[in-house]
Short mmCIF file of C-alpha atoms in Angstrom, two decimals:
data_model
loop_
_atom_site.label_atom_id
_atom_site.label_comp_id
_atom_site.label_asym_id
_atom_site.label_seq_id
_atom_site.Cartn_x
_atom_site.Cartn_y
_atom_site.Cartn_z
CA UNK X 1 92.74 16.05 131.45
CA UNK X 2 94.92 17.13 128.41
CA UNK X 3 92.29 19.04 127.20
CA UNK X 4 91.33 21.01 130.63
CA UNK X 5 95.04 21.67 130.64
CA UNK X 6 95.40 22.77 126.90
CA UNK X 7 92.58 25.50 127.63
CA UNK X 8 94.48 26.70 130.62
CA UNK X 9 97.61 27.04 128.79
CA UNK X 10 95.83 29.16 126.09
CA UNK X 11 93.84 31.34 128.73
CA UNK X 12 97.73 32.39 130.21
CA UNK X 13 99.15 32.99 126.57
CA UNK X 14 95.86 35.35 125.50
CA UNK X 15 96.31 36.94 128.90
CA UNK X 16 100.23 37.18 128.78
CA UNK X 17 99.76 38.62 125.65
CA UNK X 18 96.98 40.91 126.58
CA UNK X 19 99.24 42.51 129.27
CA UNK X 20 102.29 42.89 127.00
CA UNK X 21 100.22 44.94 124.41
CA UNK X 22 99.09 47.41 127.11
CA UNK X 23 102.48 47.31 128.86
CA UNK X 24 103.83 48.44 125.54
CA UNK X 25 101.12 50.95 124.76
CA UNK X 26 101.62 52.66 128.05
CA UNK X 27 105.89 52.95 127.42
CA UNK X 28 104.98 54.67 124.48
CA UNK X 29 102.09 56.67 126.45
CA UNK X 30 99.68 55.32 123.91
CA UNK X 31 95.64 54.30 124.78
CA UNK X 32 96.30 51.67 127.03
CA UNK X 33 94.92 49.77 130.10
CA UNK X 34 97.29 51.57 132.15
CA UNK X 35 96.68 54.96 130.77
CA UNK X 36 94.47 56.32 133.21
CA UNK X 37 97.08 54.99 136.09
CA UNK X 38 100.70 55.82 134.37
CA UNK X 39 100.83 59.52 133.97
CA UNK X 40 103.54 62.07 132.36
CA UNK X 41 106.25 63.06 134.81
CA UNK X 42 106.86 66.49 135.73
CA UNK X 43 108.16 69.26 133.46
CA UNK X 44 106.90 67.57 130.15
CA UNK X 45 106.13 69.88 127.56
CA UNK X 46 104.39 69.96 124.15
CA UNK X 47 105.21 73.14 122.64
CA UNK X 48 104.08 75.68 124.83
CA UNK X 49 101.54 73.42 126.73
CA UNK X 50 102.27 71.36 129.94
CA UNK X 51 100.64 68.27 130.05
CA UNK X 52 103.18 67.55 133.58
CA UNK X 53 101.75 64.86 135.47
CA UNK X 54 98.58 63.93 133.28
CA UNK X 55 97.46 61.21 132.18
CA UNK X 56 97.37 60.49 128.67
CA UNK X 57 93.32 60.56 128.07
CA UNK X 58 93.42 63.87 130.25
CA UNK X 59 96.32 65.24 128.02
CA UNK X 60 94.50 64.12 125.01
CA UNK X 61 91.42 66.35 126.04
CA UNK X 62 93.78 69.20 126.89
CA UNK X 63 96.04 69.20 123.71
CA UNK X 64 92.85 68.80 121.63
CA UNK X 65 91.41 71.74 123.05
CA UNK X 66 94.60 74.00 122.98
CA UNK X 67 95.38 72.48 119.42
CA UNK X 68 91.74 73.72 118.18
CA UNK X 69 92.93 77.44 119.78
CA UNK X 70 96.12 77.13 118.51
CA UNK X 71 94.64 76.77 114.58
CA UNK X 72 91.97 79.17 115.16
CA UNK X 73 94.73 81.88 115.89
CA UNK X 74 97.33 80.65 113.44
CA UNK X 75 99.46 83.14 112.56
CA UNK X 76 101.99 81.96 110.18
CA UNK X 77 103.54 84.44 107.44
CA UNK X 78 104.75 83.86 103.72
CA UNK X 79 107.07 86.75 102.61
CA UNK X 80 107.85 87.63 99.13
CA UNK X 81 109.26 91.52 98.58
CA UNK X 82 106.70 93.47 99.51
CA UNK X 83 103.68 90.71 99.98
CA UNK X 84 102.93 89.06 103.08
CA UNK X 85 100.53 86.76 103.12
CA UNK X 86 98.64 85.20 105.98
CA UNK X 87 98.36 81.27 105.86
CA UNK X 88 94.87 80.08 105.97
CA UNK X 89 93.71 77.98 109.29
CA UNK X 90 92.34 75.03 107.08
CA UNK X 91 95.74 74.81 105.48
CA UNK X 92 97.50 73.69 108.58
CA UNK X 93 96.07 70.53 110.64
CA UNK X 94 97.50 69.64 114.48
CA UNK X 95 98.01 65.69 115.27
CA UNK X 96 96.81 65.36 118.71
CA UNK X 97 97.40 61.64 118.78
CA UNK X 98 100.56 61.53 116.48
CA UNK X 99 102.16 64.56 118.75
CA UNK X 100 101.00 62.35 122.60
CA UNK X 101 102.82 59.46 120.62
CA UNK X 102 106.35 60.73 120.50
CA UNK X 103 106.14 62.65 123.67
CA UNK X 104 109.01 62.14 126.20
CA UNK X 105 108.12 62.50 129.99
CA UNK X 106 109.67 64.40 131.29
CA UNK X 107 111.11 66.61 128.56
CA UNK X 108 110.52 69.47 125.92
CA UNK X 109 108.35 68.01 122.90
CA UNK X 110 107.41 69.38 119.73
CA UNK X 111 104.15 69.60 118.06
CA UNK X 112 103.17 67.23 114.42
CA UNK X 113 101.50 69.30 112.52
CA UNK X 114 100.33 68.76 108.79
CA UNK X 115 100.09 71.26 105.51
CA UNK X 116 97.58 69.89 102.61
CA UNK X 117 99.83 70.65 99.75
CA UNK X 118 96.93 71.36 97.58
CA UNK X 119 95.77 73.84 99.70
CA UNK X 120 99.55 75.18 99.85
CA UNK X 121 99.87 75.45 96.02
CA UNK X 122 96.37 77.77 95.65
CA UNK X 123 97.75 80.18 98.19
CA UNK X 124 100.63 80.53 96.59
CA UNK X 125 98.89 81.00 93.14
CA UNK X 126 96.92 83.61 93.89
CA UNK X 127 98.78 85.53 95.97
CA UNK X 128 102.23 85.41 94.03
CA UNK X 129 100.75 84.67 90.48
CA UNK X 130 103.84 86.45 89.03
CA UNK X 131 105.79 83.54 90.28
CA UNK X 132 105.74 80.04 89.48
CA UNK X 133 106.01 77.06 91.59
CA UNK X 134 107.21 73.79 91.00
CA UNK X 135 105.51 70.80 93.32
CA UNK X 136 108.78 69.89 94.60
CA UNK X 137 108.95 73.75 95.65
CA UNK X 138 105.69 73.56 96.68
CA UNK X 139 106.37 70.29 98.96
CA UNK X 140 108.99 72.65 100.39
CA UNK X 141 107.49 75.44 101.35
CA UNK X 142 104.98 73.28 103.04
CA UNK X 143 107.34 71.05 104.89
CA UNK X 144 109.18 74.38 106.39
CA UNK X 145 105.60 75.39 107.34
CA UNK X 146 105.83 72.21 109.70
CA UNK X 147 108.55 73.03 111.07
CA UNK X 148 107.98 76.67 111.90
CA UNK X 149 104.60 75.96 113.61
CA UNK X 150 106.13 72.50 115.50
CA UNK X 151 106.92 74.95 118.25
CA UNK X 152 103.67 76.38 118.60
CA UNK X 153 104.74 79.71 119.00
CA UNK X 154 102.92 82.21 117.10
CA UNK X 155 102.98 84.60 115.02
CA UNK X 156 106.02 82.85 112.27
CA UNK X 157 107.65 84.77 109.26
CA UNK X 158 108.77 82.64 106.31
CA UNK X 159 110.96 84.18 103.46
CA UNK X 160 109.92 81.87 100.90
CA UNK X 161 113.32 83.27 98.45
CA UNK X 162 115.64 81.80 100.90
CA UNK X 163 113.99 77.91 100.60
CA UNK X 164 113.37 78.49 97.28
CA UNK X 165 116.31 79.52 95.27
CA UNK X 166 114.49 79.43 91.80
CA UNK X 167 112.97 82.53 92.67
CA UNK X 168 115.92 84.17 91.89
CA UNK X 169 116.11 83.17 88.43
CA UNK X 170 113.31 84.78 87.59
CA UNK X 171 114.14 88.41 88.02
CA UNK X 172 113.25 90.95 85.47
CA UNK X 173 113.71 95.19 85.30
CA UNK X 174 111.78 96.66 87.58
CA UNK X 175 112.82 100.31 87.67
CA UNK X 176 114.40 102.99 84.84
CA UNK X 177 114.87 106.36 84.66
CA UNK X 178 116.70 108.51 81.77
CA UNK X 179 118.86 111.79 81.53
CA UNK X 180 119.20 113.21 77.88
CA UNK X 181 122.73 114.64 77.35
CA UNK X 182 124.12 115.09 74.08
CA UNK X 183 127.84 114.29 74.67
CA UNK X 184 129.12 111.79 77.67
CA UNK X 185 132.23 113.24 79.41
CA UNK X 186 134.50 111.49 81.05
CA UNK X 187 133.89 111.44 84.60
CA UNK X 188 129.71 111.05 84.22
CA UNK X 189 130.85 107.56 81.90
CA UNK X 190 133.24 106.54 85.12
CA UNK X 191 130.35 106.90 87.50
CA UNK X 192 127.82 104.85 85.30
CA UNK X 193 131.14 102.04 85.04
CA UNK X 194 131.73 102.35 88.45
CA UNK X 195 127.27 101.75 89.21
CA UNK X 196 127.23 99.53 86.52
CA UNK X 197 126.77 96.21 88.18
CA UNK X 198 126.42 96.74 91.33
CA UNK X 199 124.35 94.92 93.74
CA UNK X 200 121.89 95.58 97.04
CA UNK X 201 122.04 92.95 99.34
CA UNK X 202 119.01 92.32 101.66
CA UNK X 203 118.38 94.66 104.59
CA UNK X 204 121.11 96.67 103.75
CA UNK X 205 121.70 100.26 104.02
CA UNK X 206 123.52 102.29 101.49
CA UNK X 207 125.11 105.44 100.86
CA UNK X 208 126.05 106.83 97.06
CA UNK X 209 128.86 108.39 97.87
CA UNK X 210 130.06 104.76 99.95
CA UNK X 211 129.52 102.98 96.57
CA UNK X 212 131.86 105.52 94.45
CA UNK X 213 134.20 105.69 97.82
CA UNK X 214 138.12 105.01 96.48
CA UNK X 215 137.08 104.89 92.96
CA UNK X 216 138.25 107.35 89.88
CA UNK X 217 134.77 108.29 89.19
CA UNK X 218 134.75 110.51 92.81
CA UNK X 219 136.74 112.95 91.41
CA UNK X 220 133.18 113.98 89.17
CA UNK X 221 131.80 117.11 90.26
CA UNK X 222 129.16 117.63 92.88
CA UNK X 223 127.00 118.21 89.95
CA UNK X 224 127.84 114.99 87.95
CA UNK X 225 127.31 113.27 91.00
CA UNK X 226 123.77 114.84 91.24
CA UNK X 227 122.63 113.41 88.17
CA UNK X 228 123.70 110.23 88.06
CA UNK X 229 122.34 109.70 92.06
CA UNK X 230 118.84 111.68 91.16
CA UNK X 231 118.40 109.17 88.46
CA UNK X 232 118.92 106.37 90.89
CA UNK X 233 116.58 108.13 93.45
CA UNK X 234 114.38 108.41 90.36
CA UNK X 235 114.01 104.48 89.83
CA UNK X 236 113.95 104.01 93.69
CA UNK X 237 110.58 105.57 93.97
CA UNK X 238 109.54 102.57 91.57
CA UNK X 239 110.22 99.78 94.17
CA UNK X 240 109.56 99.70 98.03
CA UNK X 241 113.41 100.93 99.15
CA UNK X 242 113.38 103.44 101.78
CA UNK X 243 114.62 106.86 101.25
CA UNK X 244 116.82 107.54 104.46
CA UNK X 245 118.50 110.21 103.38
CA UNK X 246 117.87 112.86 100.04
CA UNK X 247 118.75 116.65 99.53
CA UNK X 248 117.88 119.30 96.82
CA UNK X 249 120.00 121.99 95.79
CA UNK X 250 119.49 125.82 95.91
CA UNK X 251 118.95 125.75 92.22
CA UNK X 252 117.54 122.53 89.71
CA UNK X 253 120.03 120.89 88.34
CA UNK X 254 119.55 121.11 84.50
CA UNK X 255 117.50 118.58 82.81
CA UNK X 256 116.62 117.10 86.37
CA UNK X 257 113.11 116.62 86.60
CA UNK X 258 111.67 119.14 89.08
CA UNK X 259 110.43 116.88 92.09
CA UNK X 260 113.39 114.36 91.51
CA UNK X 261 116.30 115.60 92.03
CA UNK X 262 119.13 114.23 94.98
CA UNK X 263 121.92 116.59 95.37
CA UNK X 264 125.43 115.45 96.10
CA UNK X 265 127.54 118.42 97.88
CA UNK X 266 130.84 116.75 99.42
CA UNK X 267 131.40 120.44 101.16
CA UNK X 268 128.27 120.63 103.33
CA UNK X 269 128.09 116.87 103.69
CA UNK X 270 124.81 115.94 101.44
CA UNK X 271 124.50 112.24 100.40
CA UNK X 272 121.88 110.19 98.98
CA UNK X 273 120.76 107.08 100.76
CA UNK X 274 118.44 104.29 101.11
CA UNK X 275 117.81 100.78 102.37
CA UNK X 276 116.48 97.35 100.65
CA UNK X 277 114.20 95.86 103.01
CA UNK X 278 113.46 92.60 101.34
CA UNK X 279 115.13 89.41 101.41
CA UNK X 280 116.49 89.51 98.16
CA UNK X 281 119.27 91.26 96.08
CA UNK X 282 118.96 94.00 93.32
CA UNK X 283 121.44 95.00 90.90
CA UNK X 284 122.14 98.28 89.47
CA UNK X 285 122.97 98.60 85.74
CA UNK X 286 123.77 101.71 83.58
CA UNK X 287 124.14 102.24 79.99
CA UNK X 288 124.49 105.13 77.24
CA UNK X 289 122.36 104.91 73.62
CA UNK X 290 120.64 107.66 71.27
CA UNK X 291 121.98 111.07 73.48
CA UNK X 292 120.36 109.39 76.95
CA UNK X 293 121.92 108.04 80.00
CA UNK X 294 119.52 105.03 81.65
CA UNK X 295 119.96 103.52 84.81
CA UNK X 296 117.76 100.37 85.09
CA UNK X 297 117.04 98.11 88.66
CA UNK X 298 116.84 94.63 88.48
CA UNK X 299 115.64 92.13 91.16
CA UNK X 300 112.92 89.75 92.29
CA UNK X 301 109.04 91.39 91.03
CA UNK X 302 107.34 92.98 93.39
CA UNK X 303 103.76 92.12 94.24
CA UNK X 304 102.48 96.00 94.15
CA UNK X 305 103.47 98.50 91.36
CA UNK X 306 104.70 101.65 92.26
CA UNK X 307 104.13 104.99 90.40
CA UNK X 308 105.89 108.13 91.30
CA UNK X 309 104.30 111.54 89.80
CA UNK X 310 104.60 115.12 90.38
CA UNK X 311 100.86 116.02 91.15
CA UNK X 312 101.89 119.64 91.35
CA UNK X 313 104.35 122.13 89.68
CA UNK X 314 103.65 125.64 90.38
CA UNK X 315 106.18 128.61 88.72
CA UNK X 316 107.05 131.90 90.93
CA UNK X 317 108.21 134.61 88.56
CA UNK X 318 111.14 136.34 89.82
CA UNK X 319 111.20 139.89 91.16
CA UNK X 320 112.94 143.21 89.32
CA UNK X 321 115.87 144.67 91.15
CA UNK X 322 117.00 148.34 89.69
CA UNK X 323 120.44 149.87 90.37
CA UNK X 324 121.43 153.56 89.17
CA UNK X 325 124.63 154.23 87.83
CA UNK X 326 126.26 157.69 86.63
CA UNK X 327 128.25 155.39 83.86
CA UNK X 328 125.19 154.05 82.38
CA UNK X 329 123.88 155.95 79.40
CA UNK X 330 120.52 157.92 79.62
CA UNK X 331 117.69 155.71 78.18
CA UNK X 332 119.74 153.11 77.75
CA UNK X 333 119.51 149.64 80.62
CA UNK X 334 121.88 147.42 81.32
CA UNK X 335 120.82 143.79 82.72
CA UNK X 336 123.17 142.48 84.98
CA UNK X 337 120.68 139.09 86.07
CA UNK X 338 118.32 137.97 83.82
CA UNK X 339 116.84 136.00 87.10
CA UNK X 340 114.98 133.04 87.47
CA UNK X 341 111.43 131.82 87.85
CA UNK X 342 110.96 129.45 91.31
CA UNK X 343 109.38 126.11 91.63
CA UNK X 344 107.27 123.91 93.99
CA UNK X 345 107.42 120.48 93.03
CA UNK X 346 104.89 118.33 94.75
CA UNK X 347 105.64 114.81 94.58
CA UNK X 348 103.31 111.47 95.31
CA UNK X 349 103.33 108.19 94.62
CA UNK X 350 100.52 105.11 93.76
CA UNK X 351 100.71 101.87 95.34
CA UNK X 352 98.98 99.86 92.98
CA UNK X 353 97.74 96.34 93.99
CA UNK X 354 96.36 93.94 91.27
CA UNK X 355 95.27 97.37 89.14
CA UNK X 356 93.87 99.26 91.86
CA UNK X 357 94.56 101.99 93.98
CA UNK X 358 96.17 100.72 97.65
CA UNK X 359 97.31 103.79 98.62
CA UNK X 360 98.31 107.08 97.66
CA UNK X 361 101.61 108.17 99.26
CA UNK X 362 103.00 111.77 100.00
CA UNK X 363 106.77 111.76 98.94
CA UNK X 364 108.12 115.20 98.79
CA UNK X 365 107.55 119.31 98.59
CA UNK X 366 110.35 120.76 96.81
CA UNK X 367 110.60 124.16 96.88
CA UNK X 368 113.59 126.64 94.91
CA UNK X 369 113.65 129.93 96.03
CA UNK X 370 113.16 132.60 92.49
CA UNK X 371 115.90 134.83 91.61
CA UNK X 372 115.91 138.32 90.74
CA UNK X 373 116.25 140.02 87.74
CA UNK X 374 118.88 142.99 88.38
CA UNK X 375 118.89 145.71 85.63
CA UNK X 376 121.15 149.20 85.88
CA UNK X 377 119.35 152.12 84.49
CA UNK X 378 120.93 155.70 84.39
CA UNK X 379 121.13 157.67 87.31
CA UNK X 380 118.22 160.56 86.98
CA UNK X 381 118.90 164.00 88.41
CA UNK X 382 115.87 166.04 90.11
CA UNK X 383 114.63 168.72 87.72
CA UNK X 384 115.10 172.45 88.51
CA UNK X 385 112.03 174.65 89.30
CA UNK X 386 111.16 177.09 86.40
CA UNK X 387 111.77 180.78 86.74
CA UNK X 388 108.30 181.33 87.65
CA UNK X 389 108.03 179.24 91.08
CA UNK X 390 109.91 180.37 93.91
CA UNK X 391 111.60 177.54 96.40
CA UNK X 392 108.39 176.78 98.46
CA UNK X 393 106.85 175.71 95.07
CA UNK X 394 104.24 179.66 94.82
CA UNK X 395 104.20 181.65 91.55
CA UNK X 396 106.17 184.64 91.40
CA UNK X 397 103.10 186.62 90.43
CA UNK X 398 101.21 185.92 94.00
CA UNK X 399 104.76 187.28 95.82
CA UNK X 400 106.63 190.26 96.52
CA UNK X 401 109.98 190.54 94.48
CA UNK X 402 112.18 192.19 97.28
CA UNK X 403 115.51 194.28 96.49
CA UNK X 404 117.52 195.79 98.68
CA UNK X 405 118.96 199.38 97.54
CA UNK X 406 121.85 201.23 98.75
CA UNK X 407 120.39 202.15 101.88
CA UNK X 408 119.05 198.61 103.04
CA UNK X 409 115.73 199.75 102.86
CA UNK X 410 113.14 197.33 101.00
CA UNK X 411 111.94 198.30 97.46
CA UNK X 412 108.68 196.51 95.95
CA UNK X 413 108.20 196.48 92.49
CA UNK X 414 104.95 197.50 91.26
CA UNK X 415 104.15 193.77 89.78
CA UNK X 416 103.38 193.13 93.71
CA UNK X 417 100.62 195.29 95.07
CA UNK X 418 102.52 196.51 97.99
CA UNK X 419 101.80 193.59 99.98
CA UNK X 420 98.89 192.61 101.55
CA UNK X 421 98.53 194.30 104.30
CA UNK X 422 98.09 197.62 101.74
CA UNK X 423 95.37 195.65 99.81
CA UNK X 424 92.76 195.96 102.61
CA UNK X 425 91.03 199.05 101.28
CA UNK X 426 93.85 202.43 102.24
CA UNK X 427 94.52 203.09 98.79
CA UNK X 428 95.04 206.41 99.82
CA UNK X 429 97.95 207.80 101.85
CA UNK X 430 98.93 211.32 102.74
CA UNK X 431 102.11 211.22 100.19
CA UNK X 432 100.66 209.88 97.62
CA UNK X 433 97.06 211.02 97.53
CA UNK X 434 96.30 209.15 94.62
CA UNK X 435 97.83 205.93 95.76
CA UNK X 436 99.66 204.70 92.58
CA UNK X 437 103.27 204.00 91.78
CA UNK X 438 105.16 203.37 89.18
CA UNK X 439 107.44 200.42 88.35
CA UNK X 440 110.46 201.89 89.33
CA UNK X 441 108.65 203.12 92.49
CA UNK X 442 109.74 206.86 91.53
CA UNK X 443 107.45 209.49 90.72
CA UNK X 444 106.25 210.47 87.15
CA UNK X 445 108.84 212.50 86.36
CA UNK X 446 111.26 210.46 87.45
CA UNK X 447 113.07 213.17 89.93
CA UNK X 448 115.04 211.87 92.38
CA UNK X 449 113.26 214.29 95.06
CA UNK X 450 109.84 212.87 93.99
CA UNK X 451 110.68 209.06 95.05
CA UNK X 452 108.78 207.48 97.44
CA UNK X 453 110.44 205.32 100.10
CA UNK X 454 107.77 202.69 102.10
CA UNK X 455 109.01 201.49 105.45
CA UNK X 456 108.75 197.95 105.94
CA UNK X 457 105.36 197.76 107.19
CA UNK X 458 104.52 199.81 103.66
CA UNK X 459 104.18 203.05 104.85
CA UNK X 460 105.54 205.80 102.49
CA UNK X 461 108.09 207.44 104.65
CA UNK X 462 108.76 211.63 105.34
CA UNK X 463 111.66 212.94 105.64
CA UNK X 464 112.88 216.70 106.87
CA UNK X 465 114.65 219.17 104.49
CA UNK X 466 117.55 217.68 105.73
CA UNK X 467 117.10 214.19 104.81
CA UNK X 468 116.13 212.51 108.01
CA UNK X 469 113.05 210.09 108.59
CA UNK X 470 110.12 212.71 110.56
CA UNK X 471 108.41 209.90 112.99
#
């Protein structure tokens, strides 16, 4: 009888117990008896998937299923400068079971997701290999990867500088540029103090004139200015900053590089800006050594190299200009312009990846107009006509000479053949029978009775005995 009741008694424990596991299992919606009678209550979440009112085998077929989707479209970023790179799928592993076992009914849950470290640490290597990263770094950058994709939301952007602080420390120069000048005046050594130093902060936008605002060195001239800000636009083309704002002027500034120059003019409002879109800050330093002015940027490494080049200069000689002056003397000229020749700068830049060619940029077409020459040469009167020519340009010897005598009656000399209208064969005329004249146009003997007097059609004229023309 003991016995029969001693087996009972152990039948009602292992039962008992039985129905406390599952009773537990199912509170903490795990694979129990119950699970395919208790179900998830409405408006429970996990991440962006409802699983409201499911069981948990039938949410444990959904989640797998959206969990294989979910790493098959992973989109998680790792941001360094001016590298993004993707994470791989097989990096990052989803927990269906681990995630259904700290779900709340009822409520908002997030996703347990995993990130092999090892995997982790040769992404980072060969994507970043100017970098290094320590395992605890390493264990870092993984365990934010967890938490970014524990929402299931994709596509995620991680900016490994700000979880990673080290990075900083290993900054080196990444930009120069140079300006030889034999003697450093006073206001061009306040505006490398006043540079000297100074830092870009991430995303920020900045204007050159806004970093020398309220200090001594903006007093420089415009053209002081231009130097110093074309030699930081010069070392900007070496990193990824974008050029918002950058002007030329109407003539090079000397010793500026054709192609990059940024002109400061405080009267018509020219500036010289740009922005830092990284996550991490640059600083500006400036210095003065062997007759050359350097301006150096120093910041995180970039992932690309960047090469800026003029691929084109072509020269435009300048045109003549002549002015004639009275005061200037003959033979001599007088230049008043020597002129200048104009230039077209063409300007592009390499994006260099690993050693090779990315991508060859267009930056800029600069363009300055050429300027004259002006010289003064004397001023050259029109030369006379010789004796010879007559005003409409004919030799005297094909015209008639005409003088008027006392009378107003036209004389011919003999030089002109009596016009042409006598040249047509009458030779011979009733006066004068054999139909010559002399050079005076009087008669052989020179009597004033014997000259002959031609009207002015050439007809030798008769007169009566007392003088008067006989029609």
């Amino acid at each position: 009888m003991k016995r029969k009741l001693y087996t009972i008694s152990l039948l009602w424990a292992v039962a008992i117990l039985a129905l406390s596991t599952l009773f537990v299992q199912d509170t903490y919606a795990g694979d129990g008896f119950f699970s395919n009678i208790k179900r998830f209550g409405k408006h429970t979440y996990v991440g962006p998937f409802d699983i409201s009112k499911l069981s948990r085998k039938k949410a444990k077929e959904k989640l797998a299923a959206d969990f294989t989707d979910l790493e098959q479209n992973l989109a998680v970023e790792l941001l360094v400068q001016d590298e993004s790179v993707e994470v791989p799928s097989e990096v990052v592993t989803f927990d269906v079971d681990s995630t259904l076992s700290q779900a709340a009914s009822g409520q908002d849950n997030s996703l347990i997701a995993s990130v092999s470290r090892d995997g982790l640490r040769t992404v980072l290597k060969q994507n970043f290999d100017s970098l290094v990263f320590s395992e605890d770094e390493v264990d870092t950058v993984a365990t934010k990867i967890e938490e970014y994709v524990c929402s299931g939301i994709m596509p995620q952007r991680i900016h490994l500088p700000e979880y990673v602080p080290n990075l900083y420390s290993q900054t080196q120069t990444l930009a120069s540029s140079t300006y030889s000048i034999n003697e450093l005046s006073k206001e061009l050594r306040l505006i490398m103090e006043d540079l000297n130093g100074t830092e870009i902060q991430p995303n920020t936008t900045l204007s050159f004139m806004e970093i020398l605002e309220g200090k001594e060195s903006a007093s420089a001239s415009d053209e002081q200015l231009t130097i110093m800000a074309s030699m930081l636009y010069t070392a900007a083309l070496q990193t990824n900053w974008i050029i918002d704002e950058r002007n030329i002027s109407s003539e090079l500034t000397a010793e500026v590089q054709p192609g990059f120059e940024a002109a400061i003019n405080r009267q018509l409002g020219l500036d010289f800006m740009f922005s830092n879109p990284n996550q991490t800050v640059f600083t500006i330093h400036t210095n003065w050594t062997n007759s050359q002015l350097e301006l150096t940027i120093e910041g995180l490494s970039f992932v690309r190299t960047y090469e800026p080049e003029v691929e084109k200069l072509t020269t435009y000689e300048p045109k003549t200009v002549i002015r004639y002056s009275a005061f200037v003397s003959p033979g001599s000229v007088e230049t008043l312009e020597v002129g200048k020749k104009g230039l077209e700068a063409t300007v592009k830049r390499k994006v260099l990846l690993n050693g090779s060619l990315e991508e060859y940029e267009d930056v800029s077409v600069d363009f300055y107009v050429p300027q004259p020459k002006i010289e003064r040469h004397h001023l050259v009167r029109p030369e006379k006509p010789s004796d010879d020519t007559n005003q409409d340009g004919n030799s005297g010897s094909g015209t008639n000479s005409t003088n008027l005598d006392s009378s107003g009656s036209d004389n011919t000399s003999k030089e002109s053949s009596n016009s042409g209208s006598n040249t047509s064969g009458t030779g011979t005329s009733s006066g004068n029978p054999s139909g010559n004249s002399n050079a005076s146009g009087g008669s052989a003997g020179g009597k004033e009775d014997d000259k002959i007097i031609y009207d002015k059609g050439g007809n030798i004229m008769k007169f009566d005995e007392n003088g008067n023309p006989i029609d």
